[in-house]
């Protein structure tokens, strides 16, 4: 089915480990985004991509790495996970005006 | 910090119109008003957006005041499935780059049977 999917949906990891969150969309949208959602902070943009091989930082990029070798995929990597990165991560795709969100990945860093 | 202000919560009877207000007094000329909602444990869902004219789609209507400092989202016939947190945000296509969408705390709309 067409849409945007994220995997895994739930992840528990330990401090210092590398974690990669996957995002896949079937709409061929140009833009893709990664957000984190935390109580007290609302939704914050981590990174976004305007097209394959084009990425740019958002509001809170430190500690994260992204890549976009294919239009449909936009993985987010936590190079060395910290407890402050415990959060719900949402991927979104769309044109610049309208974004469609995935179901989210709930990450717990112990 | 969110640039918009919304009531924390609202109740509405099933079948009635739900009117959700939002103040965005700092909105600039090239920024749109966007509404999203988030049903518990799901990703945010786009509802509608507008610049200065009123807008309507299959989900809702958006009424923007003439000075653009506030708007109202209208769900014409609310159902139990409309219970969610509704976010109003402002965003410009030229200046929004590194900021992306910013959601404040939103309004928790509870539809009562």
PDB file of N, CA and C in Angstrom, chain B residues 69-112:
ATOM      1  N   UNK B  69      -4.498  37.637  12.403  1.00  0.00           N
ATOM      2  CA  UNK B  69      -3.903  37.381  13.706  1.00  0.00           C
ATOM      3  C   UNK B  69      -4.564  36.236  14.438  1.00  0.00           C
ATOM      4  N   UNK B  70      -5.651  35.739  13.908  1.00  0.00           N
ATOM      5  CA  UNK B  70      -6.273  34.576  14.534  1.00  0.00           C
ATOM      6  C   UNK B  70      -7.052  33.790  13.481  1.00  0.00           C
ATOM      7  N   UNK B  71      -7.355  32.564  13.835  1.00  0.00           N
ATOM      8  CA  UNK B  71      -8.129  31.722  12.929  1.00  0.00           C
ATOM      9  C   UNK B  71      -8.950  30.728  13.741  1.00  0.00           C
ATOM     10  N   UNK B  72      -9.902  30.106  13.081  1.00  0.00           N
ATOM     11  CA  UNK B  72     -10.744  29.097  13.706  1.00  0.00           C
ATOM     12  C   UNK B  72     -10.852  27.898  12.790  1.00  0.00           C
ATOM     13  N   UNK B  73     -10.588  26.754  13.340  1.00  0.00           N
ATOM     14  CA  UNK B  73     -10.794  25.499  12.620  1.00  0.00           C
ATOM     15  C   UNK B  73     -12.177  24.993  12.971  1.00  0.00           C
ATOM     16  N   UNK B  74     -12.946  24.628  11.973  1.00  0.00           N
ATOM     17  CA  UNK B  74     -14.306  24.146  12.202  1.00  0.00           C
ATOM     18  C   UNK B  74     -14.437  22.714  11.687  1.00  0.00           C
ATOM     19  N   UNK B  75     -14.794  21.819  12.596  1.00  0.00           N
ATOM     20  CA  UNK B  75     -15.171  20.465  12.206  1.00  0.00           C
ATOM     21  C   UNK B  75     -16.691  20.456  12.199  1.00  0.00           C
ATOM     22  N   UNK B  76     -17.344  20.382  11.058  1.00  0.00           N
ATOM     23  CA  UNK B  76     -18.781  20.674  10.982  1.00  0.00           C
ATOM     24  C   UNK B  76     -19.679  19.683  11.724  1.00  0.00           C
ATOM     25  N   UNK B  77     -19.329  18.436  11.744  1.00  0.00           N
ATOM     26  CA  UNK B  77     -20.149  17.424  12.416  1.00  0.00           C
ATOM     27  C   UNK B  77     -19.205  16.465  13.140  1.00  0.00           C
ATOM     28  N   UNK B  78     -18.825  16.851  14.336  1.00  0.00           N
ATOM     29  CA  UNK B  78     -17.800  16.098  15.059  1.00  0.00           C
ATOM     30  C   UNK B  78     -18.264  14.681  15.391  1.00  0.00           C
ATOM     31  N   UNK B  79     -17.322  13.751  15.258  1.00  0.00           N
ATOM     32  CA  UNK B  79     -17.582  12.370  15.663  1.00  0.00           C
ATOM     33  C   UNK B  79     -16.578  11.980  16.741  1.00  0.00           C
ATOM     34  N   UNK B  80     -16.809  10.846  17.359  1.00  0.00           N
ATOM     35  CA  UNK B  80     -15.921  10.390  18.429  1.00  0.00           C
ATOM     36  C   UNK B  80     -14.492  10.239  17.922  1.00  0.00           C
ATOM     37  N   UNK B  81     -14.346   9.904  16.648  1.00  0.00           N
ATOM     38  CA  UNK B  81     -13.012   9.718  16.074  1.00  0.00           C
ATOM     39  C   UNK B  81     -12.258  11.022  15.887  1.00  0.00           C
ATOM     40  N   UNK B  82     -12.940  12.138  16.105  1.00  0.00           N
ATOM     41  CA  UNK B  82     -12.265  13.432  16.020  1.00  0.00           C
ATOM     42  C   UNK B  82     -11.588  13.811  17.327  1.00  0.00           C
ATOM     43  N   UNK B  83     -11.765  13.004  18.359  1.00  0.00           N
ATOM     44  CA  UNK B  83     -11.056  13.258  19.616  1.00  0.00           C
ATOM     45  C   UNK B  83      -9.558  13.144  19.370  1.00  0.00           C
ATOM     46  N   UNK B  84      -8.841  14.245  19.625  1.00  0.00           N
ATOM     47  CA  UNK B  84      -7.417  14.306  19.294  1.00  0.00           C
ATOM     48  C   UNK B  84      -6.858  15.615  19.842  1.00  0.00           C
ATOM     49  N   UNK B  85      -5.546  15.774  19.724  1.00  0.00           N
ATOM     50  CA  UNK B  85      -4.912  17.062  19.993  1.00  0.00           C
ATOM     51  C   UNK B  85      -4.759  17.780  18.658  1.00  0.00           C
ATOM     52  N   UNK B  86      -5.251  19.013  18.608  1.00  0.00           N
ATOM     53  CA  UNK B  86      -5.232  19.793  17.377  1.00  0.00           C
ATOM     54  C   UNK B  86      -4.175  20.887  17.500  1.00  0.00           C
ATOM     55  N   UNK B  87      -3.318  20.946  16.504  1.00  0.00           N
ATOM     56  CA  UNK B  87      -2.219  21.901  16.507  1.00  0.00           C
ATOM     57  C   UNK B  87      -2.424  22.944  15.408  1.00  0.00           C
ATOM     58  N   UNK B  88      -2.287  24.169  15.813  1.00  0.00           N
ATOM     59  CA  UNK B  88      -2.279  25.285  14.877  1.00  0.00           C
ATOM     60  C   UNK B  88      -0.836  25.765  14.779  1.00  0.00           C
ATOM     61  N   UNK B  89      -0.358  26.007  13.595  1.00  0.00           N
ATOM     62  CA  UNK B  89       1.011  26.486  13.441  1.00  0.00           C
ATOM     63  C   UNK B  89       1.091  27.435  12.263  1.00  0.00           C
ATOM     64  N   UNK B  90       2.107  28.246  12.257  1.00  0.00           N
ATOM     65  CA  UNK B  90       2.316  29.173  11.153  1.00  0.00           C
ATOM     66  C   UNK B  90       3.634  28.822  10.488  1.00  0.00           C
ATOM     67  N   UNK B  91       3.662  28.936   9.193  1.00  0.00           N
ATOM     68  CA  UNK B  91       4.836  28.484   8.465  1.00  0.00           C
ATOM     69  C   UNK B  91       4.904  29.133   7.104  1.00  0.00           C
ATOM     70  N   UNK B  92       6.120  29.626   6.774  1.00  0.00           N
ATOM     71  CA  UNK B  92       6.289  30.280   5.498  1.00  0.00           C
ATOM     72  C   UNK B  92       7.112  29.453   4.557  1.00  0.00           C
ATOM     73  N   UNK B  93       6.841  29.515   3.295  1.00  0.00           N
ATOM     74  CA  UNK B  93       7.560  28.694   2.332  1.00  0.00           C
ATOM     75  C   UNK B  93       8.936  29.257   2.045  1.00  0.00           C
ATOM     76  N   UNK B  94       9.202  30.479   2.424  1.00  0.00           N
ATOM     77  CA  UNK B  94      10.535  31.019   2.175  1.00  0.00           C
ATOM     78  C   UNK B  94      11.391  30.993   3.426  1.00  0.00           C
ATOM     79  N   UNK B  95      10.756  31.192   4.551  1.00  0.00           N
ATOM     80  CA  UNK B  95      11.537  31.270   5.781  1.00  0.00           C
ATOM     81  C   UNK B  95      11.479  30.034   6.629  1.00  0.00           C
ATOM     82  N   UNK B  96      10.722  29.065   6.218  1.00  0.00           N
ATOM     83  CA  UNK B  96      10.519  27.919   7.098  1.00  0.00           C
ATOM     84  C   UNK B  96      11.606  26.888   7.056  1.00  0.00           C
ATOM     85  N   UNK B  97      12.574  27.074   6.233  1.00  0.00           N
ATOM     86  CA  UNK B  97      13.581  26.045   5.991  1.00  0.00           C
ATOM     87  C   UNK B  97      14.056  25.271   7.172  1.00  0.00           C
ATOM     88  N   UNK B  98      14.897  25.868   7.978  1.00  0.00           N
ATOM     89  CA  UNK B  98      15.526  25.123   9.053  1.00  0.00           C
ATOM     90  C   UNK B  98      14.597  24.923  10.231  1.00  0.00           C
ATOM     91  N   UNK B  99      13.464  25.602  10.251  1.00  0.00           N
ATOM     92  CA  UNK B  99      12.586  25.477  11.404  1.00  0.00           C
ATOM     93  C   UNK B  99      11.597  24.347  11.252  1.00  0.00           C
ATOM     94  N   UNK B 100      11.180  24.081  10.066  1.00  0.00           N
ATOM     95  CA  UNK B 100      10.186  23.032   9.877  1.00  0.00           C
ATOM     96  C   UNK B 100       8.886  23.408  10.557  1.00  0.00           C
ATOM     97  N   UNK B 101       8.060  22.423  10.759  1.00  0.00           N
ATOM     98  CA  UNK B 101       6.824  22.650  11.482  1.00  0.00           C
ATOM     99  C   UNK B 101       7.121  22.723  12.968  1.00  0.00           C
ATOM    100  N   UNK B 102       6.503  23.651  13.632  1.00  0.00           N
ATOM    101  CA  UNK B 102       6.640  23.767  15.081  1.00  0.00           C
ATOM    102  C   UNK B 102       5.270  23.636  15.703  1.00  0.00           C
ATOM    103  N   UNK B 103       5.114  22.659  16.539  1.00  0.00           N
ATOM    104  CA  UNK B 103       3.855  22.476  17.246  1.00  0.00           C
ATOM    105  C   UNK B 103       4.021  22.905  18.691  1.00  0.00           C
ATOM    106  N   UNK B 104       3.048  23.651  19.175  1.00  0.00           N
ATOM    107  CA  UNK B 104       3.002  23.942  20.592  1.00  0.00           C
ATOM    108  C   UNK B 104       2.279  22.819  21.312  1.00  0.00           C
ATOM    109  N   UNK B 105       1.564  23.146  22.342  1.00  0.00           N
ATOM    110  CA  UNK B 105       0.876  22.111  23.121  1.00  0.00           C
ATOM    111  C   UNK B 105      -0.474  21.740  22.521  1.00  0.00           C
ATOM    112  N   UNK B 106      -1.004  22.589  21.660  1.00  0.00           N
ATOM    113  CA  UNK B 106      -2.249  22.268  20.983  1.00  0.00           C
ATOM    114  C   UNK B 106      -3.463  22.291  21.882  1.00  0.00           C
ATOM    115  N   UNK B 107      -4.601  21.971  21.291  1.00  0.00           N
ATOM    116  CA  UNK B 107      -5.869  21.872  22.009  1.00  0.00           C
ATOM    117  C   UNK B 107      -6.315  20.423  22.020  1.00  0.00           C
ATOM    118  N   UNK B 108      -6.548  19.911  23.210  1.00  0.00           N
ATOM    119  CA  UNK B 108      -7.076  18.553  23.320  1.00  0.00           C
ATOM    120  C   UNK B 108      -8.592  18.629  23.182  1.00  0.00           C
ATOM    121  N   UNK B 109      -9.086  18.204  22.037  1.00  0.00           N
ATOM    122  CA  UNK B 109     -10.520  18.210  21.766  1.00  0.00           C
ATOM    123  C   UNK B 109     -11.108  16.863  22.149  1.00  0.00           C
ATOM    124  N   UNK B 110     -12.108  16.917  23.009  1.00  0.00           N
ATOM    125  CA  UNK B 110     -12.780  15.690  23.438  1.00  0.00           C
ATOM    126  C   UNK B 110     -14.208  15.741  22.938  1.00  0.00           C
ATOM    127  N   UNK B 111     -14.575  14.760  22.143  1.00  0.00           N
ATOM    128  CA  UNK B 111     -15.930  14.681  21.620  1.00  0.00           C
ATOM    129  C   UNK B 111     -16.731  13.784  22.565  1.00  0.00           C
ATOM    130  N   UNK B 112     -17.793  14.330  23.090  1.00  0.00           N
ATOM    131  CA  UNK B 112     -18.627  13.626  24.054  1.00  0.00           C
ATOM    132  C   UNK B 112     -19.800  12.943  23.357  1.00  0.00           C
TER     133      UNK B 112
END
